[in-house]
Amino acid sequence: MTATSTQEAGDADGNHVYRRITLRLIPFIFICYLFNYLDRVNVGFAKLQMLDALSFSETVYGLGAGIFFIGYVLCGLPSNLALNRFGPRRWIGLMMITWGIFSTCLLFVTTPVEFYVLRFLTGMAEAGFFPGIVLYLSRWYPNQRRGRIMALFMSAIPVSGLLGGPFSGWILNHFAAGQGGMAGWQWMFLIQGLPTVALGVLAFVLLCDRVEDARWLTPAQRQRVKTDITNDELSRPVQGKSSVASVLSMPFIWILGFIYFCIQSGVYAINFWLPSIIKNLGFSDALVIGWISAVPYLMAGVFMLLVGRSADLRNEHRWHLVVPMLMGATGLIIAANFATMPIIAILGLTIATMGALTSLPMFWPLPTALLSASVAALQRAGWR
């Protein structure tokens, strides 16, 4: 057998192994992240009824929507240290049960303070989920396979908008008469929050903490994954700095943080305000708003998968990040400047959503590739 045929056989075997891992892990993780994102941003649809029902101002809503991220930032690192200590299976399951309860409890809100407290607690509970999943997937996929997997996993974001928009609009309309003594927005928090609790329970059963625990892989397949991950880590350049303090002193760490801040600013400007923007364009029916809001997310989902595939095939991630970010900024500018022209404004919002959401999975391979010292330091701090 020639060297070329041996390599092709090895590649085919590797593709089979990672396809098996993907079919086993990604569907469940995808559904979990779909509800994670839905529970985070469904206040955008609740706002259509909630503000009038509770006499909340736009300022109260904006503060409540944003205070989520204070809890999210404060508990991000501690949550992932806990993930290392207790294992992904237990900690991810516990996080989901906790934020599912807090998100559901939003139906009981009557005052701004209660709204702020529950949003803050939801942020605390969700803080470790996304970075924990990113870390978890890095234990199963080498870097050259991670771009497409991240795009596949994070396509749950546009899918949550694609399905969540019409579904939320239907709930608001269907329960507008106050069935069961609750308003439509209260039913929405209940119906969309409880499944997260059930998924948290399932996480205890379906997830494996380590490749070594995956009995659904053969010993040879487990060894193949471990070897690929080890080789991936050894291929990164070794840098001298290794402490957390030293890592935080690196300028490019802050540059990456600023880039991610810009991406998320665009993403959440869309997620939290898209239903209200569509309403201000002249659409008043909640279900119609839901269907219109699904269009940008549908286009974003397709675009995200195409860009993720392109990035992996070309083994290039920087320009695959830059172009979607520029699209996101351009789309928001178009929407802002043509607010009185619904078709052009919705086109701008669609371009913005495609660019902003696709920037997310394209960002995450960069820290993995660039921050070898950071990864080492975080592993010593507990991210192992």
Short mmCIF file of C-alpha atoms in Angstrom, two decimals:
data_model
loop_
_atom_site.label_atom_id
_atom_site.label_comp_id
_atom_site.label_asym_id
_atom_site.label_seq_id
_atom_site.Cartn_x
_atom_site.Cartn_y
_atom_site.Cartn_z
CA MET A 1 0.00 0.00 0.00
CA THR A 2 1.42 3.40 -0.99
CA ALA A 3 1.81 6.33 1.42
CA THR A 4 -0.96 8.18 -0.42
CA SER A 5 -3.44 5.32 -0.15
CA THR A 6 -2.53 4.86 3.52
CA GLN A 7 -3.22 8.53 4.19
CA GLU A 8 -6.53 8.36 2.31
CA ALA A 9 -7.56 5.32 4.35
CA GLY A 10 -6.64 7.15 7.54
CA ASP A 11 -8.64 10.21 6.47
CA ALA A 12 -11.66 8.05 5.64
CA ASP A 13 -11.43 6.34 9.01
CA GLY A 14 -11.13 9.70 10.74
CA ASN A 15 -14.15 11.05 8.88
CA HIS A 16 -16.14 8.01 9.98
CA VAL A 17 -15.13 8.47 13.63
CA TYR A 18 -15.98 12.17 13.72
CA ARG A 19 -19.22 11.63 11.84
CA ARG A 20 -20.19 9.15 14.53
CA ILE A 21 -19.27 11.61 17.28
CA THR A 22 -21.22 14.36 15.55
CA LEU A 23 -24.36 12.25 15.20
CA ARG A 24 -24.14 11.28 18.85
CA LEU A 25 -23.36 14.64 20.46
CA ILE A 26 -24.36 17.52 18.23
CA PRO A 27 -28.15 16.96 17.89
CA PHE A 28 -28.64 17.02 21.67
CA ILE A 29 -26.21 19.90 22.21
CA PHE A 30 -27.93 21.75 19.36
CA ILE A 31 -31.35 21.43 21.01
CA CYS A 32 -29.91 22.50 24.36
CA TYR A 33 -28.34 25.60 22.84
CA LEU A 34 -31.55 26.37 20.95
CA PHE A 35 -33.45 26.58 24.24
CA ASN A 36 -30.52 28.36 25.88
CA TYR A 37 -30.78 31.12 23.32
CA LEU A 38 -34.56 31.13 23.28
CA ASP A 39 -34.74 31.51 27.06
CA ARG A 40 -32.21 34.34 26.85
CA VAL A 41 -33.88 36.48 24.19
CA ASN A 42 -37.60 35.64 24.39
CA VAL A 43 -38.08 38.85 26.39
CA GLY A 44 -37.95 40.56 22.98
CA PHE A 45 -41.33 39.02 22.13
CA ALA A 46 -42.67 39.23 25.68
CA LYS A 47 -42.03 42.98 25.44
CA LEU A 48 -44.83 43.30 22.87
CA GLN A 49 -47.38 42.65 25.66
CA MET A 50 -45.41 42.76 28.89
CA LEU A 51 -44.62 46.48 28.92
CA ASP A 52 -48.25 47.56 28.63
CA ALA A 53 -49.49 44.88 31.05
CA LEU A 54 -47.01 45.82 33.79
CA SER A 55 -46.67 49.53 32.92
CA PHE A 56 -42.94 49.10 32.31
CA SER A 57 -41.06 51.77 30.39
CA GLU A 58 -38.60 51.14 27.57
CA THR A 59 -35.85 52.00 30.07
CA VAL A 60 -37.02 49.26 32.44
CA TYR A 61 -37.05 46.76 29.60
CA GLY A 62 -33.63 47.78 28.33
CA LEU A 63 -32.10 47.56 31.80
CA GLY A 64 -33.73 44.20 32.47
CA ALA A 65 -32.60 42.81 29.13
CA GLY A 66 -29.06 44.05 29.69
CA ILE A 67 -28.64 43.18 33.38
CA PHE A 68 -28.63 39.55 32.29
CA PHE A 69 -25.06 40.07 31.10
CA ILE A 70 -23.79 41.36 34.43
CA GLY A 71 -24.62 38.00 35.99
CA TYR A 72 -23.31 36.29 32.86
CA VAL A 73 -19.90 38.00 33.04
CA LEU A 74 -19.50 37.62 36.81
CA CYS A 75 -20.13 33.88 36.78
CA GLY A 76 -18.49 32.86 33.50
CA LEU A 77 -15.09 31.75 34.83
CA PRO A 78 -16.35 30.36 38.18
CA SER A 79 -18.95 28.32 36.33
CA ASN A 80 -16.34 26.76 34.07
CA LEU A 81 -14.05 26.01 36.98
CA ALA A 82 -17.03 24.18 38.47
CA LEU A 83 -17.50 22.37 35.17
CA ASN A 84 -13.94 21.11 35.47
CA ARG A 85 -14.48 19.98 39.04
CA PHE A 86 -17.85 18.27 38.66
CA GLY A 87 -17.59 17.23 35.00
CA PRO A 88 -19.50 18.51 31.95
CA ARG A 89 -22.32 16.00 32.28
CA ARG A 90 -23.31 17.02 35.80
CA TRP A 91 -22.58 20.74 35.55
CA ILE A 92 -24.22 21.34 32.17
CA GLY A 93 -27.30 19.46 33.36
CA LEU A 94 -27.44 21.48 36.58
CA MET A 95 -27.02 24.77 34.72
CA MET A 96 -29.89 23.95 32.39
CA ILE A 97 -32.23 22.97 35.18
CA THR A 98 -31.38 26.16 37.07
CA TRP A 99 -31.76 28.65 34.24
CA GLY A 100 -34.90 26.86 33.04
CA ILE A 101 -36.47 27.46 36.46
CA PHE A 102 -35.40 31.12 36.56
CA SER A 103 -36.61 31.74 33.01
CA THR A 104 -39.97 30.14 33.76
CA CYS A 105 -40.34 32.23 36.92
CA LEU A 106 -40.37 35.39 34.79
CA LEU A 107 -44.08 34.73 34.37
CA PHE A 108 -44.56 35.80 38.00
CA VAL A 109 -42.93 39.23 37.52
CA THR A 110 -45.00 42.22 38.62
CA THR A 111 -42.38 44.89 39.42
CA PRO A 112 -39.20 46.15 37.74
CA VAL A 113 -37.07 44.89 40.65
CA GLU A 114 -38.42 41.34 40.24
CA PHE A 115 -37.70 41.58 36.51
CA TYR A 116 -34.12 42.72 37.15
CA VAL A 117 -33.44 40.05 39.77
CA LEU A 118 -34.70 37.16 37.64
CA ARG A 119 -32.84 38.35 34.55
CA PHE A 120 -29.66 38.67 36.63
CA LEU A 121 -30.10 35.18 38.08
CA THR A 122 -30.81 33.75 34.63
CA GLY A 123 -27.57 35.31 33.41
CA MET A 124 -25.66 33.76 36.31
CA ALA A 125 -27.15 30.34 35.60
CA GLU A 126 -26.47 30.49 31.84
CA ALA A 127 -22.96 31.93 32.17
CA GLY A 128 -20.99 28.73 31.89
CA PHE A 129 -23.08 26.97 29.26
CA PHE A 130 -21.72 28.35 26.00
CA PRO A 131 -18.02 28.54 26.97
CA GLY A 132 -18.44 25.16 28.64
CA ILE A 133 -19.78 23.65 25.41
CA VAL A 134 -16.95 25.26 23.42
CA LEU A 135 -14.46 23.70 25.83
CA TYR A 136 -16.34 20.40 25.74
CA LEU A 137 -16.25 20.24 21.94
CA SER A 138 -12.52 21.03 21.95
CA ARG A 139 -12.05 17.70 23.75
CA TRP A 140 -13.75 15.84 20.91
CA TYR A 141 -12.64 17.67 17.75
CA PRO A 142 -9.19 18.89 16.61
CA ASN A 143 -8.98 22.50 15.49
CA GLN A 144 -9.15 21.78 11.75
CA ARG A 145 -12.58 20.16 12.21
CA ARG A 146 -13.90 22.67 14.71
CA GLY A 147 -15.01 25.49 12.41
CA ARG A 148 -17.74 23.44 10.75
CA ILE A 149 -18.79 21.87 14.06
CA MET A 150 -19.01 25.28 15.73
CA ALA A 151 -21.10 26.56 12.82
CA LEU A 152 -23.36 23.50 13.06
CA PHE A 153 -23.72 23.86 16.84
CA MET A 154 -24.24 27.62 16.69
CA SER A 155 -26.77 27.37 13.89
CA ALA A 156 -29.10 26.78 16.84
CA ILE A 157 -29.10 30.59 17.17
CA PRO A 158 -30.77 31.32 13.83
CA VAL A 159 -32.96 28.24 14.21
CA SER A 160 -34.15 29.57 17.57
CA GLY A 161 -35.14 32.77 15.79
CA LEU A 162 -36.60 30.91 12.82
CA LEU A 163 -38.82 28.71 15.00
CA GLY A 164 -39.03 30.83 18.11
CA GLY A 165 -40.35 33.94 16.37
CA PRO A 166 -43.49 32.40 14.84
CA PHE A 167 -43.98 30.16 17.89
CA SER A 168 -43.72 33.09 20.30
CA GLY A 169 -46.08 35.13 18.15
CA TRP A 170 -48.57 32.26 18.11
CA ILE A 171 -48.42 31.92 21.91
CA LEU A 172 -49.00 35.65 22.40
CA ASN A 173 -52.02 35.57 20.09
CA HIS A 174 -53.46 32.22 21.20
CA PHE A 175 -53.39 33.07 24.90
CA ALA A 176 -54.29 36.74 24.50
CA ALA A 177 -57.68 36.08 26.13
CA GLY A 178 -55.98 35.21 29.41
CA GLN A 179 -56.62 31.46 29.52
CA GLY A 180 -55.82 29.94 32.87
CA GLY A 181 -55.63 33.36 34.45
CA MET A 182 -52.35 34.17 32.67
CA ALA A 183 -51.54 36.58 29.86
CA GLY A 184 -49.94 35.49 26.60
CA TRP A 185 -46.46 36.66 27.65
CA GLN A 186 -46.74 34.62 30.86
CA TRP A 187 -47.68 31.49 28.93
CA MET A 188 -44.69 32.11 26.65
CA PHE A 189 -42.22 32.04 29.56
CA LEU A 190 -43.88 28.88 30.91
CA ILE A 191 -44.01 26.97 27.62
CA GLN A 192 -40.47 27.90 26.59
CA GLY A 193 -38.87 27.54 30.02
CA LEU A 194 -39.99 24.12 31.22
CA PRO A 195 -38.46 22.12 28.31
CA THR A 196 -35.05 23.41 29.38
CA VAL A 197 -35.50 21.77 32.78
CA ALA A 198 -36.31 18.45 31.07
CA LEU A 199 -33.26 18.77 28.81
CA GLY A 200 -31.11 19.40 31.87
CA VAL A 201 -32.24 16.08 33.31
CA LEU A 202 -31.46 14.34 30.00
CA ALA A 203 -27.94 15.82 29.99
CA PHE A 204 -27.09 13.65 33.00
CA VAL A 205 -27.87 10.59 30.87
CA LEU A 206 -26.73 11.49 27.34
CA LEU A 207 -23.43 13.34 27.78
CA CYS A 208 -20.01 11.80 28.45
CA ASP A 209 -17.40 13.70 30.42
CA ARG A 210 -14.43 12.42 28.42
CA VAL A 211 -13.62 10.58 25.22
CA GLU A 212 -12.49 7.67 27.40
CA ASP A 213 -16.05 7.37 28.75
CA ALA A 214 -17.64 7.07 25.28
CA ARG A 215 -18.54 3.37 25.20
CA TRP A 216 -20.35 3.97 21.92
CA LEU A 217 -16.90 4.33 20.31
CA THR A 218 -14.55 1.39 19.85
CA PRO A 219 -11.22 1.47 21.71
CA ALA A 220 -9.44 2.19 18.41
CA GLN A 221 -11.80 5.09 17.69
CA ARG A 222 -11.31 6.56 21.15
CA GLN A 223 -7.54 6.32 20.68
CA ARG A 224 -7.82 8.00 17.27
CA VAL A 225 -9.60 11.01 18.80
CA LYS A 226 -7.14 11.26 21.70
CA THR A 227 -4.20 11.12 19.27
CA ASP A 228 -5.72 13.80 17.02
CA ILE A 229 -6.35 16.13 19.98
CA THR A 230 -2.83 15.57 21.33
CA ASN A 231 -1.24 16.23 17.93
CA ASP A 232 -3.37 19.35 17.57
CA GLU A 233 -2.11 20.69 20.90
CA LEU A 234 1.52 19.84 20.08
CA SER A 235 1.28 21.69 16.76
CA ARG A 236 0.61 25.01 18.47
CA PRO A 237 3.61 27.26 19.12
CA VAL A 238 4.91 27.17 22.68
CA GLN A 239 5.10 30.53 24.43
CA GLY A 240 6.84 31.34 27.67
CA LYS A 241 4.06 33.13 29.51
CA SER A 242 1.62 30.87 31.24
CA SER A 243 0.02 32.50 34.29
CA VAL A 244 -3.48 33.95 34.10
CA ALA A 245 -2.10 37.40 34.99
CA SER A 246 0.47 37.16 32.19
CA VAL A 247 -2.18 36.07 29.73
CA LEU A 248 -4.36 39.06 30.63
CA SER A 249 -1.39 41.37 30.05
CA MET A 250 -1.17 40.34 26.39
CA PRO A 251 -2.54 43.11 24.13
CA PHE A 252 -4.07 40.72 21.61
CA ILE A 253 -6.18 39.18 24.38
CA TRP A 254 -7.90 42.52 24.80
CA ILE A 255 -8.13 42.96 21.03
CA LEU A 256 -9.93 39.63 20.77
CA GLY A 257 -12.18 40.67 23.65
CA PHE A 258 -13.02 43.95 21.90
CA ILE A 259 -13.79 42.12 18.65
CA TYR A 260 -16.11 39.74 20.48
CA PHE A 261 -17.78 42.66 22.27
CA CYS A 262 -18.49 44.29 18.89
CA ILE A 263 -19.93 41.05 17.51
CA GLN A 264 -22.19 40.52 20.50
CA SER A 265 -23.35 44.15 20.47
CA GLY A 266 -24.70 43.62 16.97
CA VAL A 267 -26.14 40.20 17.77
CA TYR A 268 -28.11 41.35 20.79
CA ALA A 269 -29.21 44.60 19.20
CA ILE A 270 -30.98 42.33 16.73
CA ASN A 271 -32.17 39.67 19.18
CA PHE A 272 -33.64 42.00 21.80
CA TRP A 273 -35.13 44.63 19.50
CA LEU A 274 -36.01 42.90 16.22
CA PRO A 275 -39.69 42.28 17.15
CA SER A 276 -40.09 45.90 18.28
CA ILE A 277 -38.36 47.21 15.15
CA ILE A 278 -40.72 45.17 12.96
CA LYS A 279 -43.70 46.44 14.95
CA ASN A 280 -42.54 50.02 14.42
CA LEU A 281 -42.42 49.37 10.67
CA GLY A 282 -46.22 49.11 10.79
CA PHE A 283 -46.92 45.46 11.65
CA SER A 284 -49.10 45.03 14.74
CA ASP A 285 -50.15 41.36 14.80
CA ALA A 286 -47.80 39.29 17.00
CA LEU A 287 -47.94 36.24 14.72
CA VAL A 288 -47.15 38.34 11.63
CA ILE A 289 -44.22 39.89 13.51
CA GLY A 290 -43.06 36.38 14.38
CA TRP A 291 -43.13 35.21 10.76
CA ILE A 292 -41.34 38.31 9.49
CA SER A 293 -38.68 37.97 12.19
CA ALA A 294 -38.05 34.39 11.02
CA VAL A 295 -36.81 35.51 7.59
CA PRO A 296 -33.49 37.03 8.75
CA TYR A 297 -32.78 33.98 10.91
CA LEU A 298 -33.54 31.58 8.05
CA MET A 299 -31.05 33.34 5.80
CA ALA A 300 -28.52 33.54 8.64
CA GLY A 301 -28.74 29.79 9.29
CA VAL A 302 -27.98 28.91 5.67
CA PHE A 303 -25.20 31.49 5.44
CA MET A 304 -23.62 30.32 8.71
CA LEU A 305 -23.34 26.72 7.53
CA LEU A 306 -21.93 27.73 4.13
CA VAL A 307 -19.30 30.00 5.67
CA GLY A 308 -18.36 27.38 8.27
CA ARG A 309 -17.85 24.80 5.54
CA SER A 310 -15.80 27.24 3.48
CA ALA A 311 -13.58 28.11 6.46
CA ASP A 312 -12.78 24.46 7.13
CA LEU A 313 -12.15 23.59 3.47
CA ARG A 314 -9.74 26.49 3.10
CA ASN A 315 -8.39 26.22 6.66
CA GLU A 316 -8.81 30.00 6.91
CA HIS A 317 -10.83 31.77 9.59
CA ARG A 318 -9.76 35.42 9.74
CA TRP A 319 -11.35 36.64 6.52
CA HIS A 320 -14.29 34.34 7.17
CA LEU A 321 -14.78 36.44 10.32
CA VAL A 322 -14.03 39.88 8.86
CA VAL A 323 -16.48 39.68 5.96
CA PRO A 324 -19.53 38.64 8.09
CA MET A 325 -18.70 41.40 10.61
CA LEU A 326 -18.67 43.99 7.81
CA MET A 327 -21.97 42.58 6.56
CA GLY A 328 -23.48 42.93 10.03
CA ALA A 329 -22.41 46.57 10.32
CA THR A 330 -23.60 47.39 6.79
CA GLY A 331 -26.99 45.78 7.38
CA LEU A 332 -27.59 47.73 10.59
CA ILE A 333 -26.65 50.98 8.84
CA ILE A 334 -29.11 50.23 6.03
CA ALA A 335 -31.90 49.39 8.49
CA ALA A 336 -31.28 52.56 10.51
CA ASN A 337 -31.27 54.86 7.48
CA PHE A 338 -34.34 53.38 5.78
CA ALA A 339 -36.57 52.96 8.83
CA THR A 340 -39.57 54.41 6.96
CA MET A 341 -39.23 51.94 4.06
CA PRO A 342 -40.24 48.49 5.42
CA ILE A 343 -38.90 46.34 2.56
CA ILE A 344 -35.45 47.96 2.53
CA ALA A 345 -35.32 48.04 6.34
CA ILE A 346 -36.13 44.32 6.57
CA LEU A 347 -33.53 43.62 3.86
CA GLY A 348 -30.98 45.52 5.95
CA LEU A 349 -31.96 43.59 9.08
CA THR A 350 -31.60 40.33 7.14
CA ILE A 351 -28.08 41.24 5.99
CA ALA A 352 -27.22 42.34 9.54
CA THR A 353 -28.51 39.09 11.03
CA MET A 354 -26.65 36.98 8.48
CA GLY A 355 -23.40 38.79 9.20
CA ALA A 356 -23.67 39.15 12.96
CA LEU A 357 -24.72 35.58 13.70
CA THR A 358 -22.18 34.06 11.31
CA SER A 359 -19.42 36.06 13.02
CA LEU A 360 -19.96 34.09 16.23
CA PRO A 361 -18.81 30.61 15.10
CA MET A 362 -16.10 32.18 12.92
CA PHE A 363 -14.63 33.96 15.95
CA TRP A 364 -14.10 30.98 18.22
CA PRO A 365 -11.50 29.02 16.22
CA LEU A 366 -9.20 32.08 16.43
CA PRO A 367 -8.63 32.01 20.21
CA THR A 368 -7.95 28.29 20.00
CA ALA A 369 -5.36 28.81 17.28
CA LEU A 370 -3.74 31.97 18.67
CA LEU A 371 -3.85 31.64 22.42
CA SER A 372 -1.72 28.60 23.14
CA ALA A 373 -0.39 30.29 26.27
CA SER A 374 -3.89 31.29 27.31
CA VAL A 375 -5.17 27.77 26.92
CA ALA A 376 -2.31 26.43 29.01
CA ALA A 377 -2.91 28.99 31.74
CA LEU A 378 -6.64 28.38 31.81
CA GLN A 379 -6.05 24.65 31.98
CA ARG A 380 -3.86 25.17 35.04
CA ALA A 381 -6.61 27.36 36.47
CA GLY A 382 -9.15 24.60 35.98
CA TRP A 383 -10.20 24.56 32.31
CA ARG A 384 -8.93 21.04 31.74
#
